[in-house]
Coordinates of C-alpha atoms in Angstrom, one line a residue:
Chain W
X1 CA 9.4 144.4 203.6
X2 CA 11.4 146.4 201.9
X3 CA 14.1 144.1 200.7
X4 CA 10.7 141.7 200.0
X5 CA 9.7 144.8 197.9
X6 CA 13.6 144.2 196.0
X7 CA 13.0 141.3 195.4
X8 CA 10.2 141.1 193.9
X9 CA 11.0 143.9 191.5
X10 CA 14.1 141.9 191.2
X11 CA 12.7 137.9 190.3
X12 CA 10.6 140.1 188.0
X13 CA 12.5 141.4 186.0
X14 CA 14.9 138.0 185.7
X15 CA 11.6 136.4 184.5
X16 CA 11.0 138.9 182.3
X17 CA 15.1 139.1 180.7
X18 CA 14.7 135.3 180.3
X19 CA 10.9 135.3 178.8
X20 CA 12.4 137.8 176.4
X21 CA 15.7 135.3 175.7
X22 CA 13.4 132.8 175.3
X23 CA 11.3 134.5 172.6
X24 CA 14.0 136.1 171.5
X25 CA 15.0 135.7 167.5
X26 CA 18.1 133.5 166.0
X27 CA 21.3 134.2 166.7
X28 CA 23.9 134.0 164.5
X29 CA 27.7 134.3 165.8
X30 CA 30.3 135.3 163.4
X31 CA 33.8 135.5 164.5
X32 CA 35.5 137.5 162.4
X33 CA 38.6 139.5 161.8
X34 CA 40.0 143.3 162.3
X35 CA 39.3 145.2 159.4
X36 CA 35.8 143.0 158.2
X37 CA 34.4 145.0 161.2
X38 CA 32.2 147.8 159.1
X39 CA 31.3 145.2 156.1
X40 CA 29.9 142.5 157.7
X41 CA 27.3 145.5 159.9
X42 CA 25.6 146.7 157.0
X43 CA 25.9 143.0 155.6
X44 CA 24.3 141.5 158.4
X45 CA 21.3 144.3 158.3
X46 CA 21.4 143.1 155.0
X47 CA 20.9 139.5 155.0
X48 CA 18.2 139.8 158.6
X49 CA 16.1 141.6 156.1
X50 CA 16.2 139.0 153.2
X51 CA 16.0 136.0 155.5
X52 CA 12.9 138.0 158.0
X53 CA 11.1 138.6 154.1
X54 CA 12.0 134.7 153.1
X55 CA 11.5 132.5 156.4
X56 CA 9.0 135.2 158.5
X57 CA 12.5 134.9 160.9
X58 CA 14.3 137.1 162.9
X59 CA 17.6 136.3 162.9
X60 CA 19.7 138.8 164.5
X61 CA 23.7 138.7 163.8
X62 CA 26.3 139.5 166.1
X63 CA 30.4 139.9 165.3
X64 CA 32.5 139.6 166.7
X65 CA 35.9 140.8 165.6
X66 CA 39.8 140.6 167.0
X67 CA 43.4 139.5 165.3
X68 CA 42.8 136.2 162.7
X69 CA 44.4 133.8 164.5
X70 CA 43.0 135.4 168.5
X71 CA 39.5 134.7 166.8
X72 CA 40.6 131.3 165.6
X73 CA 41.8 130.2 168.8
X74 CA 38.7 131.9 170.8
X75 CA 36.5 129.2 168.3
X76 CA 39.5 126.3 169.3
X77 CA 38.8 127.3 172.8
X78 CA 35.3 126.8 173.1
X79 CA 33.9 130.9 171.9
X80 CA 30.6 129.2 169.9
X81 CA 30.7 130.8 166.3
X82 CA 28.6 129.5 164.1
X83 CA 30.6 131.0 161.0
X84 CA 34.3 132.0 160.5
X85 CA 35.0 135.0 158.5
X86 CA 38.8 135.4 158.8
X87 CA 42.1 136.8 156.9
X88 CA 43.2 133.3 156.4
X89 CA 43.0 129.7 155.4
X90 CA 45.9 128.4 157.7
X91 CA 43.0 130.4 160.6
X92 CA 40.6 128.1 160.1
X93 CA 42.7 124.7 159.5
X94 CA 43.4 125.3 162.7
X95 CA 40.2 125.3 164.3
X96 CA 40.2 122.2 162.2
X97 CA 43.1 120.8 163.6
X98 CA 42.4 121.8 167.1
X99 CA 39.3 120.4 168.2
X100 CA 37.7 119.0 164.8
X101 CA 34.9 121.0 164.9
X102 CA 35.1 121.4 161.4
X103 CA 35.9 118.8 158.3
X104 CA 39.6 118.6 156.4
X105 CA 38.2 119.6 153.2
X106 CA 36.3 123.3 154.7
X107 CA 37.3 125.3 152.0
X108 CA 35.9 122.9 149.3
X109 CA 32.5 123.8 150.0
X110 CA 32.2 127.1 148.8
X111 CA 32.5 128.2 145.7
X112 CA 35.7 130.2 144.6
X113 CA 38.2 128.6 147.5
X114 CA 35.4 130.3 150.3
X115 CA 36.6 133.2 150.0
X116 CA 33.8 135.0 147.9
X117 CA 35.4 138.1 148.5
X118 CA 39.6 139.3 147.6
X119 CA 41.8 141.8 148.3
X120 CA 45.4 142.0 147.2
X121 CA 48.8 144.1 148.9
X122 CA 49.2 146.8 148.4
X123 CA 51.7 150.3 149.1
X124 CA 50.5 153.5 150.8
X125 CA 53.1 156.4 150.5
X126 CA 52.4 160.0 151.7
X127 CA 51.3 162.2 149.4
X128 CA 53.5 163.8 146.1
X129 CA 54.8 160.1 146.7
X130 CA 58.7 161.5 147.9
X131 CA 60.5 158.5 147.6
X132 CA 59.3 158.0 143.7
X133 CA 57.6 154.0 145.5
X134 CA 56.5 152.8 142.1
X135 CA 57.1 149.2 143.1
X136 CA 58.2 146.0 144.7
X137 CA 61.8 147.1 144.2
X138 CA 62.3 150.0 145.8
X139 CA 61.0 149.0 148.6
X140 CA 64.5 147.3 149.0
X141 CA 65.9 150.4 148.2
X142 CA 68.6 151.7 150.6
X143 CA 67.3 154.7 152.7
X144 CA 63.7 154.2 152.5
X145 CA 62.3 153.2 155.3
X146 CA 59.2 150.2 155.4
X147 CA 56.2 150.0 157.7
X148 CA 55.0 145.9 157.8
X149 CA 53.3 144.0 160.9
X150 CA 54.8 141.1 161.9
X151 CA 54.4 138.3 160.5
X152 CA 54.8 136.1 163.7
X153 CA 52.2 137.8 164.7
X154 CA 49.5 139.2 162.3
X155 CA 48.3 137.2 160.1
X156 CA 47.7 139.1 156.6
X157 CA 51.1 140.2 157.4
X158 CA 51.9 137.6 156.1
X159 CA 50.6 138.4 153.2
X160 CA 52.4 141.1 152.9
X161 CA 55.8 139.3 153.1
X162 CA 54.8 136.5 151.0
X163 CA 53.9 139.1 147.9
X164 CA 56.9 140.6 148.5
X165 CA 58.8 137.0 147.8
X166 CA 56.1 136.4 144.9
X167 CA 57.4 139.4 143.2
X168 CA 61.4 138.3 143.9
X169 CA 60.6 135.3 142.2
X170 CA 58.8 136.0 139.0
X171 CA 61.7 139.0 138.4
X172 CA 63.9 137.0 135.7
X173 CA 66.6 135.3 137.3
X174 CA 64.2 134.4 139.8
X175 CA 65.0 131.2 142.8
X176 CA 64.3 130.9 146.0
X177 CA 67.8 132.2 146.8
X178 CA 66.7 135.8 144.8
X179 CA 63.2 135.4 146.5
X180 CA 64.9 135.6 149.8
X181 CA 67.7 137.4 149.2
X182 CA 65.2 140.5 148.2
X183 CA 62.5 139.6 151.3
X184 CA 65.4 140.2 153.9
X185 CA 66.6 143.7 152.0
X186 CA 62.3 144.6 152.5
X187 CA 62.2 143.3 156.1
X188 CA 66.2 145.0 156.9
X189 CA 64.5 147.9 155.8
X190 CA 61.5 148.4 157.9
X191 CA 62.2 149.9 161.3
X192 CA 59.1 149.1 163.5
X193 CA 56.9 145.5 163.4
X194 CA 53.8 146.7 164.8
X195 CA 51.4 143.2 166.3
X196 CA 48.6 144.3 163.4
X197 CA 47.2 145.8 160.6
X198 CA 46.0 149.0 162.1
X199 CA 48.4 148.8 164.5
X200 CA 51.3 149.5 161.4
X201 CA 48.6 151.3 160.1
X202 CA 48.5 153.4 162.9
X203 CA 52.1 153.5 163.0
X204 CA 52.8 155.5 159.2
X205 CA 50.1 158.0 159.0
X206 CA 49.9 158.8 162.7
X207 CA 52.9 158.9 164.0
X208 CA 54.8 159.4 160.7
X209 CA 57.1 156.4 160.9
X210 CA 58.1 155.7 157.9
X211 CA 58.1 156.2 153.9
X212 CA 56.1 153.1 152.8
X213 CA 53.4 151.3 154.8
X214 CA 52.7 147.6 153.1
X215 CA 48.6 147.2 153.7
X216 CA 46.0 145.2 152.8
X217 CA 44.4 147.1 149.7
X218 CA 41.4 147.6 151.8
X219 CA 42.6 149.0 154.7
X220 CA 45.0 151.2 152.6
X221 CA 41.3 152.0 150.5
X222 CA 39.5 152.4 153.6
X223 CA 42.8 154.5 155.7
X224 CA 42.4 157.3 152.1
X225 CA 38.7 157.5 152.9
X226 CA 39.2 158.2 157.1
X227 CA 42.0 160.4 157.2
X228 CA 41.8 162.0 153.6
X229 CA 43.6 161.7 149.8
X230 CA 45.8 165.1 150.7
X231 CA 47.8 163.0 152.6
X232 CA 47.8 159.8 151.1
X233 CA 48.5 158.1 148.3
X234 CA 48.1 154.3 147.1
X235 CA 50.6 152.9 144.9
X236 CA 49.8 149.6 143.0
X237 CA 52.3 147.6 142.1
X238 CA 53.4 145.2 139.3
X239 CA 52.7 142.2 140.2
X240 CA 51.2 141.1 143.6
X241 CA 48.9 138.5 145.6
X242 CA 45.6 137.3 145.8
X243 CA 44.6 137.3 149.2
X244 CA 41.7 135.6 150.1
X245 CA 39.9 136.0 153.5
X246 CA 37.6 132.7 153.7
X247 CA 34.3 131.7 155.8
X248 CA 32.9 128.3 157.0
X249 CA 30.8 127.3 158.9
X250 CA 31.5 125.7 162.2
X251 CA 30.2 122.6 162.1
X252 CA 29.6 121.2 165.4
X253 CA 28.5 124.3 166.5
X254 CA 25.9 125.2 164.2
X255 CA 24.6 121.8 165.2
X256 CA 24.5 122.0 168.9
X257 CA 22.6 125.5 168.1
X258 CA 20.8 123.7 165.6
X259 CA 21.4 126.6 162.8
X260 CA 22.7 125.1 160.0
X261 CA 20.3 126.3 157.9
X262 CA 20.8 130.4 158.6
X263 CA 24.1 130.0 158.5
X264 CA 24.3 128.8 155.3
X265 CA 22.2 130.7 153.5
X266 CA 23.9 133.3 155.4
X267 CA 27.9 132.8 154.2
X268 CA 25.6 132.2 150.8
X269 CA 24.2 135.2 150.5
X270 CA 27.9 137.2 150.3
X271 CA 28.1 135.1 147.3
X272 CA 25.1 137.3 145.7
X273 CA 25.2 140.1 143.9
X274 CA 23.1 142.1 146.7
X275 CA 26.4 140.4 149.1
X276 CA 29.5 140.9 145.9
X277 CA 28.2 145.1 146.1
X278 CA 28.3 145.5 149.9
X279 CA 32.2 144.2 150.0
X280 CA 32.6 146.0 146.7
X281 CA 31.4 149.3 148.5
X282 CA 33.9 148.3 152.6
X283 CA 36.5 148.1 150.2
X284 CA 37.5 144.0 149.1
X285 CA 37.3 143.1 145.6
X286 CA 33.7 140.9 144.1
X287 CA 34.5 137.9 143.3
X288 CA 31.6 137.6 140.6
X289 CA 32.4 139.2 137.7
X290 CA 29.4 141.4 137.3
X291 CA 29.5 143.8 140.0
X292 CA 33.7 143.8 140.0
X293 CA 33.1 146.0 137.2
X294 CA 31.0 148.8 138.6
X295 CA 33.8 148.6 141.0
X296 CA 36.0 148.6 138.2
X297 CA 37.1 152.0 139.0
X298 CA 38.2 151.7 142.8
X299 CA 39.7 148.4 142.0
X300 CA 43.3 149.0 139.6
X301 CA 43.9 146.1 138.2
X302 CA 47.6 144.6 139.1
X303 CA 48.5 141.6 138.2
X304 CA 48.4 138.8 141.0
X305 CA 49.4 135.0 141.5
X306 CA 48.1 132.4 144.7
X307 CA 49.2 131.2 147.3
X308 CA 48.3 127.7 145.9
X309 CA 50.5 128.0 142.9
X310 CA 53.4 130.3 144.2
X311 CA 54.2 128.6 147.3
X312 CA 51.9 125.5 147.7
X313 CA 49.2 126.3 149.8
X314 CA 49.2 128.1 153.7
X315 CA 50.4 125.0 155.4
X316 CA 53.7 124.4 153.6
X317 CA 53.9 128.7 153.5
X318 CA 53.1 129.1 157.6
X319 CA 55.9 125.6 158.1
X320 CA 58.6 127.1 155.3
X321 CA 58.5 130.7 155.8
X322 CA 56.4 131.7 159.4
X323 CA 57.2 128.7 162.1
X324 CA 59.7 129.4 164.6
X325 CA 63.2 128.5 163.3
X326 CA 62.0 129.5 159.9
X327 CA 62.8 131.4 156.2
X328 CA 61.2 134.3 158.2
X329 CA 63.3 133.9 161.6
X330 CA 66.7 133.3 159.3
X331 CA 66.3 136.8 157.8
X332 CA 65.6 138.5 160.9
X333 CA 69.2 138.4 162.0
X334 CA 70.8 140.0 164.6
X335 CA 72.2 143.4 162.8
Chain M
X1 CA 39.7 143.6 215.8
X2 CA 41.5 144.4 212.1
X3 CA 45.1 144.7 213.8
X4 CA 44.8 141.8 215.4
X5 CA 43.9 139.4 212.6
X6 CA 46.3 141.2 210.2
X7 CA 49.5 139.5 211.3
X8 CA 47.7 136.3 210.6
X9 CA 47.4 137.4 207.0
X10 CA 50.8 139.0 206.7
X11 CA 52.9 135.7 206.4
X12 CA 50.4 135.5 203.2
X13 CA 50.7 137.4 199.9
X14 CA 53.3 140.3 200.0
X15 CA 53.0 142.5 203.0
X16 CA 51.8 145.6 201.7
X17 CA 52.8 147.7 204.7
X18 CA 55.7 146.6 206.3
X19 CA 55.8 149.4 209.4
X20 CA 52.8 146.9 210.5
X21 CA 54.9 144.5 211.3
X22 CA 55.4 145.7 214.3
X23 CA 52.5 144.5 215.7
X24 CA 52.9 140.9 216.2
X25 CA 55.3 142.4 219.2
X26 CA 52.7 144.2 220.5
X27 CA 50.7 141.2 220.9
X28 CA 53.2 139.7 223.0
X29 CA 53.0 142.2 225.7
X30 CA 49.2 141.5 226.1
X31 CA 50.0 137.9 227.6
X32 CA 47.2 138.5 230.8
X33 CA 44.5 137.7 228.7
X34 CA 45.0 134.3 229.1
X35 CA 44.5 131.8 225.5
X36 CA 41.4 130.9 225.7
X37 CA 40.2 126.8 225.3
X38 CA 41.0 126.7 222.0
X39 CA 44.6 127.8 222.8
X40 CA 45.3 130.3 220.1
X41 CA 44.8 133.8 221.0
X42 CA 44.1 135.4 217.8
X43 CA 40.6 134.7 217.2
X44 CA 39.4 132.1 213.4
X45 CA 42.4 131.1 212.9
X46 CA 42.2 127.8 210.8
X47 CA 38.2 129.5 209.1
X48 CA 40.5 132.4 208.6
X49 CA 43.1 130.3 207.4
X50 CA 41.0 128.1 206.0
X51 CA 39.9 130.3 203.6
X52 CA 43.5 131.9 203.0
X53 CA 44.7 128.9 201.7
X54 CA 41.8 127.5 200.0
X55 CA 41.0 131.7 197.9
X56 CA 45.5 130.9 197.0
X57 CA 44.8 128.1 195.2
X58 CA 41.9 128.6 193.2
X59 CA 43.1 131.9 192.2
X60 CA 46.5 131.3 192.0
X61 CA 48.3 127.9 192.1
X62 CA 45.9 126.4 189.9
X63 CA 46.0 128.7 187.1
X64 CA 50.4 128.1 187.1
X65 CA 49.8 124.7 187.7
X66 CA 47.6 124.8 184.5
X67 CA 50.3 126.4 183.3
X68 CA 53.6 124.2 184.0
X69 CA 51.5 121.0 183.1
X70 CA 51.6 122.2 179.2
X71 CA 54.6 122.7 179.1
X72 CA 54.6 119.0 179.7
X73 CA 53.3 117.9 176.5
X74 CA 57.0 119.0 175.3
X75 CA 60.6 116.6 175.6
X76 CA 62.9 118.6 177.5
X77 CA 64.6 118.9 173.9
X78 CA 61.6 121.0 173.2
X79 CA 61.8 122.2 176.0
X80 CA 65.6 123.2 175.9
X81 CA 64.4 124.6 172.2
X82 CA 62.0 126.8 172.8
X83 CA 62.8 128.2 175.8
X84 CA 66.9 128.9 174.8
X85 CA 66.7 130.4 170.9
X86 CA 68.3 132.9 170.4
X87 CA 65.7 134.5 170.0
X88 CA 63.7 134.4 173.0
X89 CA 67.2 134.7 175.3
X90 CA 67.2 137.8 173.9
X91 CA 63.4 139.0 175.2
X92 CA 64.5 137.6 178.2
X93 CA 67.4 140.6 178.4
X94 CA 65.5 143.3 177.1
X95 CA 62.3 142.2 179.6
X96 CA 63.8 142.0 182.6
X97 CA 66.8 144.3 182.1
X98 CA 64.4 146.8 181.2
X99 CA 62.4 146.1 184.4
X100 CA 64.8 146.3 186.7
X101 CA 66.0 150.2 185.3
X102 CA 62.1 151.2 185.5
X103 CA 62.7 149.8 188.6
X104 CA 65.4 152.0 189.9
X105 CA 64.1 155.1 188.8
X106 CA 60.5 154.1 190.3
X107 CA 62.4 153.6 193.7
X108 CA 64.0 156.9 193.3
X109 CA 61.6 159.9 191.8
X110 CA 58.6 157.3 193.8
X111 CA 60.3 158.0 196.9
X112 CA 60.9 162.0 196.1
X113 CA 56.9 162.0 194.7
X114 CA 55.6 160.5 198.0
X115 CA 57.8 162.0 200.3
X116 CA 56.5 165.7 199.0
X117 CA 52.8 164.5 198.6
X118 CA 53.5 163.2 202.5
X119 CA 55.4 165.5 204.0
X120 CA 54.4 168.8 202.5
X121 CA 51.3 171.0 201.6
X122 CA 50.7 173.2 198.5
X123 CA 48.2 174.2 196.0
X124 CA 46.7 171.0 193.8
X125 CA 47.6 168.6 196.0
X126 CA 45.2 167.2 196.2
X127 CA 44.9 166.1 192.0
X128 CA 48.9 165.4 192.2
X129 CA 47.5 162.7 194.5
X130 CA 45.0 161.1 192.3
X131 CA 47.0 162.0 189.1
X132 CA 49.1 159.0 190.3
X133 CA 46.6 156.4 190.4
X134 CA 46.0 157.2 186.6
X135 CA 48.6 154.5 185.3
X136 CA 46.4 152.6 187.7
X137 CA 43.3 152.5 186.0
X138 CA 44.5 153.3 182.3
X139 CA 43.6 150.5 179.4
X140 CA 47.2 149.2 179.2
X141 CA 46.4 149.7 174.9
X142 CA 45.5 153.4 175.8
X143 CA 48.3 154.2 178.5
X144 CA 50.7 152.9 174.7
X145 CA 49.0 154.7 172.2
X146 CA 49.4 157.5 174.2
X147 CA 52.6 157.6 175.2
X148 CA 54.0 156.7 170.9
X149 CA 52.2 160.2 170.8
X150 CA 54.1 161.6 173.0
X151 CA 57.7 159.6 171.9
X152 CA 57.1 159.6 168.9
X153 CA 59.8 161.8 166.0
X154 CA 56.7 163.9 165.6
X155 CA 55.2 164.4 168.9
X156 CA 55.4 166.6 172.1
X157 CA 58.6 165.1 173.3
X158 CA 59.8 163.1 170.9
X159 CA 60.6 165.6 168.3
X160 CA 63.4 167.7 170.6
X161 CA 64.4 165.0 171.9
X162 CA 65.2 163.2 168.5
X163 CA 67.2 166.9 167.9
X164 CA 68.9 166.0 171.2
X165 CA 69.7 162.6 168.7
X166 CA 67.7 159.9 171.3
X167 CA 65.0 158.2 169.5
X168 CA 62.9 156.9 172.8
X169 CA 59.4 155.4 170.8
X170 CA 60.3 152.4 169.4
X171 CA 63.8 151.1 170.2
X172 CA 64.5 149.6 174.0
X173 CA 64.5 152.8 175.8
X174 CA 60.5 152.9 175.1
X175 CA 60.3 150.1 176.5
X176 CA 61.9 151.2 179.6
X177 CA 59.3 154.8 179.6
X178 CA 56.3 151.9 179.4
X179 CA 57.9 150.3 182.3
X180 CA 58.5 154.0 184.2
X181 CA 54.7 154.8 183.3
X182 CA 53.0 151.9 184.7
X183 CA 55.2 151.2 187.8
X184 CA 55.0 154.5 189.0
X185 CA 52.1 153.4 191.1
X186 CA 52.6 150.5 193.0
X187 CA 56.6 152.6 194.5
X188 CA 54.2 155.6 195.5
X189 CA 51.0 153.8 197.0
X190 CA 53.6 151.1 199.6
X191 CA 55.8 154.5 200.5
X192 CA 52.8 156.9 201.5
X193 CA 51.3 155.2 204.5
X194 CA 55.0 154.3 206.2
X195 CA 56.1 157.5 205.9
X196 CA 52.8 158.5 207.0
X197 CA 53.8 156.7 210.5
X198 CA 56.8 157.7 211.1
X199 CA 57.1 160.6 213.4
X200 CA 58.9 163.7 212.3
X201 CA 59.9 163.3 215.8
X202 CA 62.9 161.4 214.9
X203 CA 64.1 163.9 212.7
X204 CA 63.5 166.8 214.9
X205 CA 65.4 164.4 217.3
X206 CA 68.0 164.0 214.5
X207 CA 68.5 167.5 214.0
X208 CA 69.1 168.6 216.9
X209 CA 71.2 165.5 218.1
X210 CA 74.0 167.6 215.7
X211 CA 72.8 165.3 212.6
X212 CA 73.7 167.3 209.5
X213 CA 70.3 167.0 206.6
X214 CA 72.4 164.5 204.3
X215 CA 72.8 162.3 207.6
X216 CA 69.4 163.0 208.6
X217 CA 68.6 160.9 205.7
X218 CA 71.4 158.5 205.6
X219 CA 70.6 157.8 208.8
X220 CA 67.1 158.1 210.4
X221 CA 64.5 158.6 208.0
X222 CA 66.0 156.4 204.6
X223 CA 66.1 152.7 207.4
X224 CA 62.3 152.6 207.9
X225 CA 61.5 153.4 204.6
X226 CA 64.0 150.2 203.0
X227 CA 61.2 147.8 203.7
X228 CA 58.7 149.7 202.1
X229 CA 60.9 151.5 199.2
X230 CA 62.1 147.0 198.5
X231 CA 58.1 146.1 198.6
X232 CA 58.0 149.2 195.8
X233 CA 60.3 148.2 194.7
X234 CA 59.1 144.5 193.6
X235 CA 55.5 145.2 192.7
X236 CA 56.6 148.1 190.3
X237 CA 59.7 145.3 188.5
X238 CA 55.9 142.4 189.0
X239 CA 54.3 144.5 186.9
X240 CA 56.6 145.3 184.1
X241 CA 58.1 142.4 183.1
X242 CA 54.2 141.3 182.8
X243 CA 53.5 144.1 181.0
X244 CA 52.5 143.6 177.2
X245 CA 49.5 146.2 176.1
X246 CA 51.1 149.2 176.0
X247 CA 54.7 148.0 175.6
X248 CA 54.0 146.7 172.3
X249 CA 52.7 149.9 171.0
X250 CA 56.0 151.8 171.4
X251 CA 58.6 149.1 171.6
X252 CA 58.6 148.2 167.5
X253 CA 59.5 145.0 168.1
X254 CA 62.5 144.4 166.2
X255 CA 63.6 140.9 166.2
X256 CA 66.6 141.1 169.4
X257 CA 66.7 144.5 170.3
X258 CA 63.4 145.6 171.0
X259 CA 61.4 142.6 171.3
X260 CA 60.0 141.7 175.2
X261 CA 59.5 137.7 176.1
X262 CA 55.0 138.9 176.9
X263 CA 55.3 138.8 172.7
X264 CA 57.5 136.1 172.4
X265 CA 54.4 134.4 174.1
X266 CA 52.3 135.9 172.0
X267 CA 54.1 134.5 168.6
X268 CA 54.3 131.7 169.8
X269 CA 50.6 131.3 170.5
X270 CA 49.2 132.8 166.9
X271 CA 51.7 129.6 165.7
X272 CA 48.8 127.7 167.7
X273 CA 51.8 126.9 169.9
X274 CA 50.7 126.4 173.2
X275 CA 53.3 124.6 174.6
X276 CA 55.9 126.7 172.8
X277 CA 54.1 129.3 174.3
X278 CA 53.9 128.4 177.9
X279 CA 57.3 126.9 177.7
X280 CA 58.6 130.1 178.0
X281 CA 56.1 131.6 180.1
X282 CA 56.6 129.1 183.1
X283 CA 60.5 130.4 182.3
X284 CA 59.7 134.4 182.7
X285 CA 57.3 133.2 186.0
X286 CA 61.0 131.3 187.6
X287 CA 62.6 134.6 187.1
X288 CA 60.5 136.5 188.1
X289 CA 59.7 134.2 191.2
X290 CA 63.2 133.9 192.2
X291 CA 63.3 137.2 191.5
X292 CA 61.0 138.3 194.1
X293 CA 61.3 136.0 196.4
X294 CA 65.1 137.2 196.7
X295 CA 63.3 140.6 197.2
X296 CA 61.3 139.5 200.2
X297 CA 64.1 137.6 201.3
X298 CA 66.3 141.8 201.3
X299 CA 63.2 142.9 203.2
X300 CA 63.2 140.2 206.2
X301 CA 66.8 140.8 206.1
X302 CA 66.6 144.8 206.9
X303 CA 63.5 144.7 208.3
X304 CA 65.4 142.9 211.1
X305 CA 68.6 144.4 210.5
X306 CA 66.5 147.7 212.0
X307 CA 64.8 146.1 214.8
X308 CA 62.0 147.6 212.6
X309 CA 62.1 151.2 214.7
X310 CA 63.3 153.6 213.5

């Protein structure tokens, strides 16, 4: 008797569960990388509100965060992401190459290389800048301890490495050889190679290891906001790289789930003044020049070079520098 | 019932409590109850054996076969290159070397700990006993962050150690420390029940026959404990070799110095090099398997030699 009652309760609650999920609104899954968590939770709410007024549809956007390449692998292995918003184009290329979930020309489908917001690589130093770090060449100096994640395990850290390389290349008399030697002396000063960006920030800030942390600007600004400007300072180098975290629709998934329209609108909303403003609020550089002007105090002017012009795109940069046996492996030799 | 089924299972998996290996003999002394029509002493053997084999196949063998199958997408040369690159070989030494050292450390100190917990009664014993399990329960990343916080140069232990010229965090020593931490429960928990079963009478007998304390330990207690110690050693070692989460925070991950093999696997995965990653993983697996097999054989040998009766 007792058990039958229990069964009834169980059955009805199960029914309720399915009923509620059947009546549930459209859902979108945005698979992103680690530091965008705060940005997208605010952006998702804004977009859902706008979508509701426009179409009357209830929308719930779910987000998933992790290391960029790990997230890409999850999508390749079957995580049903409607959109991906990752740290570098190489990881979205991988989604095309392994399984063809989206077309090869995905980066042409949205403005600005499908990167609605950008960032760059800056330095985080301890208050008062005791080691007088002003520019990239100070990172190669003997006696300066540098903290940066391993570019082989952290997609974000590949930008750090490439920025150092691009700086050396832009110096008078710069060549591939000088750039290689320079990058090697920077990485010779690296005593801890964490596997991810947040790990490096912890090592630098919490453990007190190192004199300078090479970081994404948005991470550096966030660290200062969270940990207080009384401990850390940002140093903007004379030249840095334009980091373009790209976004894309996963075609096979949206077509299967019937969410193409809303997914498209979601990504396009990133380019609207409202979306751009939210990106700026969360320390990403807005593409929209009007919105960018509103944040001019937050983002110091810096000469930026792009990966396409200096390195010939991600595929080539990855192959030359980060693949097994590539330049990074060659400069990380036994000491 | 449970006692009679134990020998049937003892051949599979790791024998947790080797002292029970003496059970078959007890069974043999009861031949009076003649075999039933099935012709077997043990009840339900076909069923339990079938279930065991199926379970083992699905849970353990299938993923392993999939792992090896994936490496076959590589040519032989590519496999050799992935597996024996100097940087990868350096990680084998770090991973297996540190894991062996950590397991030895755990056998010594875990053995003492188990001894104290079983043989002495002191206030807070239950609490200490519970503490032992914490490394099991803690998410490995949390353990790694906690250990790094303690052993970093501004940490509680790191600061005085660094003053003595010993850097722990972000060096291979940090890897060893993390491995000791996660491996400890394995030794203590395998040893405890065996110690509990070990009659104190034997030690008293040895003492009354004039054996010194040291002699009692070496000739009476240690032989009885050896199989359990070996099991604990094997478990702690295997766990340490496979550990990633906690080590990665404290290791420093400098190529050729403090990179562990699981990191190489993750590195390869980050490059979407699934085949290379599984190749390195399969080498790890083979080394681990050989070492564990050796330990198991050693254990069987000591068990036979000591005649299973202390």
